[in-house]
């Protein structure tokens, strides 16, 4: 999917574009000077002139050079948690219960900002929750090459037991090699049967410790807000086993969780920082767009001037609306950010329109 315009390739090869166009015509391709040609064509063409092409995927995140980790730049980071489970088993209710369990009295009602992710602070540590429960968000992220979740909390209603989407969630988590913590929910119901849930889950390899397994289980009532703290502690316990460490000192990188155009504020993107520390003024690339961090807000809508790993932040200053799952990377300077952005947009357009038509001898005359 890499491409280059004829004029650019000519410049790089120190040749006139017309020579390339003539050559391409002799190869059966009719192109204009500003037209994109794909990497294969460019490679063959260059070889004709005795040049070698080094193909670098510009959509590839590795184009932006990564800073190396030094021994003392690595520090523990908060686990990033996604809640999954069958519909109506209480995912949304549980996210609400967790959120309210962790905000100061009276503050809960005042939270108007809603940014698709939030962080809870416990004396033992922080936990980041992705606020988009459900499998779609998880698989969408994965499909885009984004692994943002460290731990899946699988919600299973104690009255209903394992259902089709429960199994689906288990499969998604397993494929992603993300550990599962089981939250047996709705234990307040008289017909709740946690043992039956454990029995059913053991068929999928999720065995509690007291049954000789290694899966952590919690019994909760999202409705009555029971067992929430135990669940949070369990998440931290699981996180400890994962030894999540990252570089806090390098240029920030992460993933776009969501983005939109906001009246008066322009493009607003929620980004999960995964490595490094994001600061006001940092130039960046987000998907096919670029920008400079103009302002940042935390999950409470409070202005912040930096965001460390595992922190979700809303940022202003992007020149477009990137897609959920898009890579976010701070660059060395604004120029590089813009260059990468321009190139990615060209590639995207090219992919969308597929305007590169290979003309063969068979259809050469049809096209004239
Ligand atoms: P989701 O589809 O997984 O997000 O499920 P919801 O959070 O929307 O909950 C579905 C229904 O179950 C709602 O009517 C909730 O009030 C109810 N519910 C959620 N948690 C509990 C619980 O712990 N106990 C009881 N009795 N009901 C609950
Ligand atoms: Mg829901």
XYZ file of C-alpha atoms and ligand atoms in Angstrom:
397
model
C 0.000 0.000 0.000
C 3.056 2.259 -0.128
C 3.176 4.767 -2.949
C 5.062 7.718 -4.297
C 4.283 10.345 -6.913
C 6.156 10.229 -10.184
C 7.650 13.667 -9.571
C 8.838 12.730 -6.105
C 10.431 9.536 -7.311
C 12.118 11.440 -10.138
C 13.484 13.964 -7.671
C 14.823 11.195 -5.457
C 16.443 9.532 -8.441
C 17.850 12.802 -9.722
C 16.071 12.417 -13.031
C 13.529 14.349 -15.027
C 9.984 13.250 -14.402
C 9.472 13.021 -18.140
C 12.100 10.270 -18.349
C 10.165 8.266 -15.814
C 6.885 8.881 -17.582
C 8.370 7.760 -20.888
C 9.769 4.653 -19.245
C 6.466 3.899 -17.576
C 4.704 4.235 -20.924
C 7.093 1.744 -22.424
C 6.120 -0.534 -19.533
C 2.496 -0.069 -20.409
C 1.513 2.464 -17.761
C 0.034 5.825 -18.564
C 0.708 8.208 -15.712
C 0.795 11.904 -15.089
C 3.521 13.672 -13.177
C 1.528 13.990 -9.967
C 0.142 10.521 -10.039
C 0.967 7.995 -7.365
C 2.586 4.759 -8.340
C 2.795 1.817 -6.009
C 5.954 0.497 -4.410
C 6.264 -2.471 -6.746
C 6.089 -0.278 -9.817
C 8.512 2.220 -8.306
C 10.952 -0.567 -7.521
C 10.875 -1.998 -11.036
C 11.116 1.459 -12.543
C 14.076 2.412 -10.397
C 15.865 -0.792 -11.316
C 15.467 0.128 -14.984
C 17.567 3.187 -14.183
C 19.997 1.293 -12.029
C 18.602 2.622 -8.751
C 17.547 0.718 -5.695
C 14.312 1.477 -3.874
C 14.080 1.161 -0.172
C 10.390 0.770 0.602
C 9.292 2.139 3.935
C 5.670 1.951 4.873
C 4.675 5.438 5.835
C 1.495 4.285 7.453
C 3.661 2.118 9.599
C 4.201 3.519 13.062
C 7.863 2.626 12.919
C 8.502 5.483 10.494
C 8.634 7.714 13.517
C 11.759 6.724 15.300
C 11.272 5.219 18.727
C 13.361 6.393 21.606
C 15.218 3.676 23.443
C 14.379 2.720 26.996
C 17.041 3.356 29.548
C 17.145 1.246 32.690
C 15.849 3.976 34.969
C 13.175 5.258 32.595
C 11.058 2.167 33.224
C 8.422 2.444 35.912
C 5.250 0.590 36.786
C 2.081 1.778 35.120
C -1.607 1.354 35.857
C -3.373 -1.621 34.245
C -5.855 -0.840 31.471
C -9.060 -2.790 31.935
C -11.940 -3.599 29.593
C -15.214 -4.950 30.912
C -16.825 -7.591 28.755
C -19.732 -9.975 29.068
C -23.162 -10.962 27.803
C -25.752 -8.264 27.196
C -27.680 -7.282 30.324
C -25.241 -9.011 32.651
C -24.378 -5.627 34.125
C -21.331 -4.166 32.328
C -22.607 -0.602 32.304
C -23.900 -0.842 35.844
C -20.557 -2.165 37.026
C -18.627 0.646 35.307
C -20.947 3.119 37.020
C -20.513 1.438 40.392
C -16.731 1.514 40.041
C -16.740 5.129 38.991
C -18.967 6.241 41.831
C -17.107 4.123 44.370
C -14.056 6.152 43.629
C -15.173 9.742 43.485
C -15.534 11.941 46.509
C -18.979 12.432 47.961
C -20.990 14.896 45.913
C -18.556 14.924 43.046
C -20.201 12.152 41.094
C -23.196 14.179 39.997
C -20.869 16.954 38.971
C -18.959 14.935 36.438
C -20.276 16.118 33.136
C -17.250 15.298 31.068
C -17.372 11.858 29.678
C -14.334 10.705 27.817
C -14.611 7.041 27.050
C -12.167 6.023 29.719
C -11.507 6.828 33.328
C -8.975 6.200 35.994
C -9.633 5.182 39.576
C -7.220 5.879 42.392
C -6.791 3.420 45.200
C -4.297 3.588 48.017
C -2.554 0.596 46.379
C -2.500 2.061 42.900
C -4.404 3.313 39.888
C -6.564 1.436 37.403
C -7.670 2.694 33.993
C -11.045 1.540 32.725
C -12.034 1.741 29.102
C -15.557 2.978 29.179
C -16.715 1.280 26.031
C -17.858 -2.070 27.276
C -18.586 -4.682 24.736
C -16.763 -6.750 22.282
C -16.968 -4.471 19.308
C -14.650 -1.846 20.703
C -12.227 -4.544 21.779
C -12.169 -6.294 18.416
C -12.102 -3.019 16.522
C -9.003 -1.974 18.397
C -7.411 -5.342 17.817
C -8.295 -5.289 14.150
C -6.445 -2.005 13.903
C -3.413 -3.524 15.530
C -4.025 -1.806 18.822
C -3.585 -3.731 21.992
C -4.716 -1.385 24.697
C -6.242 -3.754 27.236
C -4.121 -5.448 29.892
C -6.914 -7.205 31.746
C -10.453 -8.229 30.832
C -13.079 -8.262 33.546
C -15.648 -10.798 32.430
C -19.060 -10.034 33.870
C -21.342 -13.042 34.266
C -24.771 -12.659 35.848
C -25.141 -15.162 38.660
C -28.747 -15.889 37.736
C -28.154 -16.325 34.010
C -24.794 -18.039 33.885
C -22.618 -18.454 30.820
C -24.313 -17.176 27.658
C -23.170 -16.924 24.015
C -21.521 -13.524 24.387
C -19.778 -14.734 27.527
C -18.089 -17.396 25.440
C -17.341 -14.852 22.719
C -15.679 -12.578 25.255
C -13.575 -15.459 26.583
C -12.430 -16.228 23.050
C -11.561 -12.603 22.309
C -9.555 -12.301 25.498
C -7.756 -15.571 24.866
C -6.875 -14.618 21.302
C -5.483 -11.343 22.563
C -3.646 -13.205 25.346
C -5.217 -10.925 27.910
C -5.860 -12.410 31.356
C -9.462 -12.657 32.509
C -10.841 -11.810 35.920
C -14.351 -13.119 36.430
C -16.865 -10.851 38.137
C -19.919 -12.855 39.043
C -22.564 -10.139 39.151
C -26.109 -9.841 40.501
C -25.361 -11.903 43.595
C -28.093 -9.892 45.318
C -30.732 -11.858 43.416
C -32.356 -14.744 45.282
C -31.836 -17.030 42.299
C -28.119 -16.193 42.089
C -25.993 -19.305 41.757
C -22.273 -18.427 41.706
C -21.198 -22.064 41.922
C -23.074 -22.884 38.772
C -21.234 -20.041 37.002
C -17.891 -21.379 38.225
C -18.853 -24.860 37.073
C -19.811 -23.576 33.624
C -16.662 -21.463 33.266
C -14.425 -24.363 34.175
C -15.410 -25.861 30.808
C -13.611 -22.910 29.231
C -10.482 -23.290 31.299
C -11.377 -20.581 33.793
C -10.855 -22.291 37.128
C -10.884 -20.467 40.453
C -7.953 -20.918 42.784
C -9.932 -22.900 45.341
C -10.721 -25.340 42.545
C -7.081 -25.715 41.670
C -7.030 -23.132 38.918
C -5.473 -19.717 38.576
C -8.341 -17.477 37.489
C -9.293 -14.746 39.891
C -13.004 -14.569 40.707
C -15.045 -11.922 42.482
C -18.658 -11.881 43.513
C -20.309 -8.514 43.119
C -23.573 -6.705 42.959
C -23.227 -3.728 40.673
C -26.747 -2.695 41.635
C -26.183 -2.754 45.399
C -22.541 -1.723 44.957
C -21.291 -4.743 46.861
C -17.888 -6.312 46.343
C -16.635 -3.419 44.233
C -13.568 -2.705 46.330
C -12.657 -6.381 46.390
C -12.902 -6.416 42.602
C -10.611 -3.395 42.341
C -8.098 -5.007 44.673
C -8.232 -8.183 42.621
C -7.500 -6.198 39.466
C -4.438 -4.680 41.119
C -3.345 -8.119 42.244
C -3.600 -9.420 38.690
C -1.776 -6.334 37.423
C 1.076 -6.964 39.815
C 1.525 -10.414 38.290
C 1.765 -8.797 34.849
C 4.610 -6.487 35.916
C 3.457 -3.671 33.674
C 6.361 -1.341 33.149
C 7.046 1.350 30.642
C 9.178 4.346 29.775
C 7.944 7.582 31.366
C 10.612 9.835 29.900
C 10.330 9.452 26.144
C 8.079 11.138 23.595
C 4.538 9.965 24.190
C 2.807 7.312 22.150
C -0.550 5.689 22.514
C -3.869 5.100 20.833
C -6.848 7.174 19.893
C -9.852 5.871 21.806
C -12.386 8.179 20.207
C -12.614 11.602 18.623
C -15.145 14.126 17.487
C -15.651 17.731 16.424
C -16.816 19.833 19.308
C -18.460 23.206 18.813
C -16.067 25.902 19.840
C -13.218 23.535 20.608
C -12.643 21.973 17.232
C -11.247 18.477 17.028
C -11.308 16.682 20.360
C -9.523 13.354 20.577
C -9.405 11.011 23.540
C -6.024 9.390 23.656
C -4.722 6.661 25.881
C -1.062 7.326 26.541
C 0.777 4.000 26.578
C 4.393 5.075 26.729
C 6.196 8.307 27.536
C 4.693 11.482 28.885
C 2.457 13.711 26.799
C 2.849 17.447 27.332
C 1.245 20.676 26.204
C 2.862 21.874 22.991
C 3.948 18.410 21.836
C 3.709 17.938 18.067
C 2.016 14.687 17.119
C 0.553 12.412 14.474
C -2.804 10.746 15.128
C -3.784 8.380 12.353
C -3.616 10.430 9.172
C -3.745 13.765 10.988
C -1.207 15.870 12.776
C -1.299 18.620 15.330
C 0.193 20.171 18.375
C -1.290 19.644 21.847
C -3.085 22.908 22.542
C -4.854 21.801 25.727
C -5.438 18.594 27.649
C -8.231 17.491 29.964
C -8.400 14.522 32.266
C -11.391 12.197 32.727
C -12.973 14.720 35.086
C -12.727 17.489 32.506
C -9.968 19.139 34.473
C -7.210 20.899 32.563
C -3.868 19.108 32.859
C -0.471 19.889 31.416
C 0.893 16.368 31.164
C -0.319 12.804 30.859
C 1.723 9.797 31.924
C 1.409 6.189 30.706
C -2.007 4.489 31.101
C -3.684 7.878 31.407
C -6.625 8.724 29.171
C -6.738 12.379 28.141
C -8.758 14.541 25.883
C -6.579 16.641 23.654
C -7.253 19.714 21.563
C -5.114 20.696 18.623
C -5.495 17.919 16.080
C -6.134 19.121 12.533
C -8.700 16.390 11.863
C -10.778 13.676 13.455
C -8.750 10.474 13.753
C -10.406 7.100 14.093
C -10.709 4.945 17.176
C -7.699 2.660 17.333
C -5.454 4.965 15.315
C -1.862 5.207 16.515
C -0.933 8.408 18.287
C 2.701 9.470 18.328
C 4.545 12.546 19.436
C 7.201 13.479 16.909
C 10.527 15.223 17.206
C 9.166 18.327 15.561
C 6.095 19.746 13.873
C 7.529 19.414 10.408
C 7.900 15.659 10.711
C 4.373 15.352 12.089
C 3.003 17.271 9.124
C 5.048 15.289 6.629
C 3.896 11.954 7.983
C 0.319 13.186 8.089
C 0.381 14.415 4.497
C 1.887 11.163 3.330
C -0.638 9.065 5.214
C -3.496 11.078 3.782
C -2.167 10.533 0.293
C -1.917 6.821 0.938
C -5.381 6.707 2.386
C -6.829 8.486 -0.624
C -4.965 6.148 -2.876
C -6.314 3.130 -1.074
C -9.822 4.519 -1.160
C -9.914 5.432 -4.807
C -7.547 2.746 -6.050
C -6.661 5.177 -8.794
C -3.634 3.232 -9.829
C -4.733 1.347 -12.900
C -2.266 -1.115 -14.262
C -2.533 -0.850 -17.989
C -1.588 -3.979 -19.830
C -1.286 -4.561 -23.526
C -4.694 -6.186 -23.380
C -6.509 -3.082 -22.283
C -4.152 -0.431 -23.554
C -6.252 0.291 -26.598
C -9.529 0.327 -24.666
C -8.233 3.057 -22.464
C -7.113 5.405 -25.175
P -25.043 -4.495 30.169
O -25.915 -4.766 28.986
O -24.117 -5.637 30.422
O -24.353 -3.178 30.117
O -26.011 -4.500 31.436
P -26.562 -3.267 32.287
O -25.535 -2.688 33.150
O -27.286 -2.360 31.382
O -27.584 -4.018 33.243
C -28.679 -4.762 32.708
C -29.767 -4.847 33.726
O -29.327 -5.589 34.848
C -30.206 -3.479 34.265
O -31.596 -3.479 34.442
C -29.485 -3.389 35.588
O -30.166 -2.596 36.515
C -29.461 -4.835 36.030
N -28.345 -5.125 36.920
C -27.047 -4.828 36.716
N -26.306 -5.216 37.764
C -27.155 -5.783 38.643
C -26.992 -6.379 39.942
O -25.884 -6.463 40.501
N -28.097 -6.872 40.518
C -29.325 -6.798 39.954
N -30.359 -7.304 40.616
N -29.524 -6.217 38.761
C -28.449 -5.708 38.119
Mg -24.370 -1.689 28.629
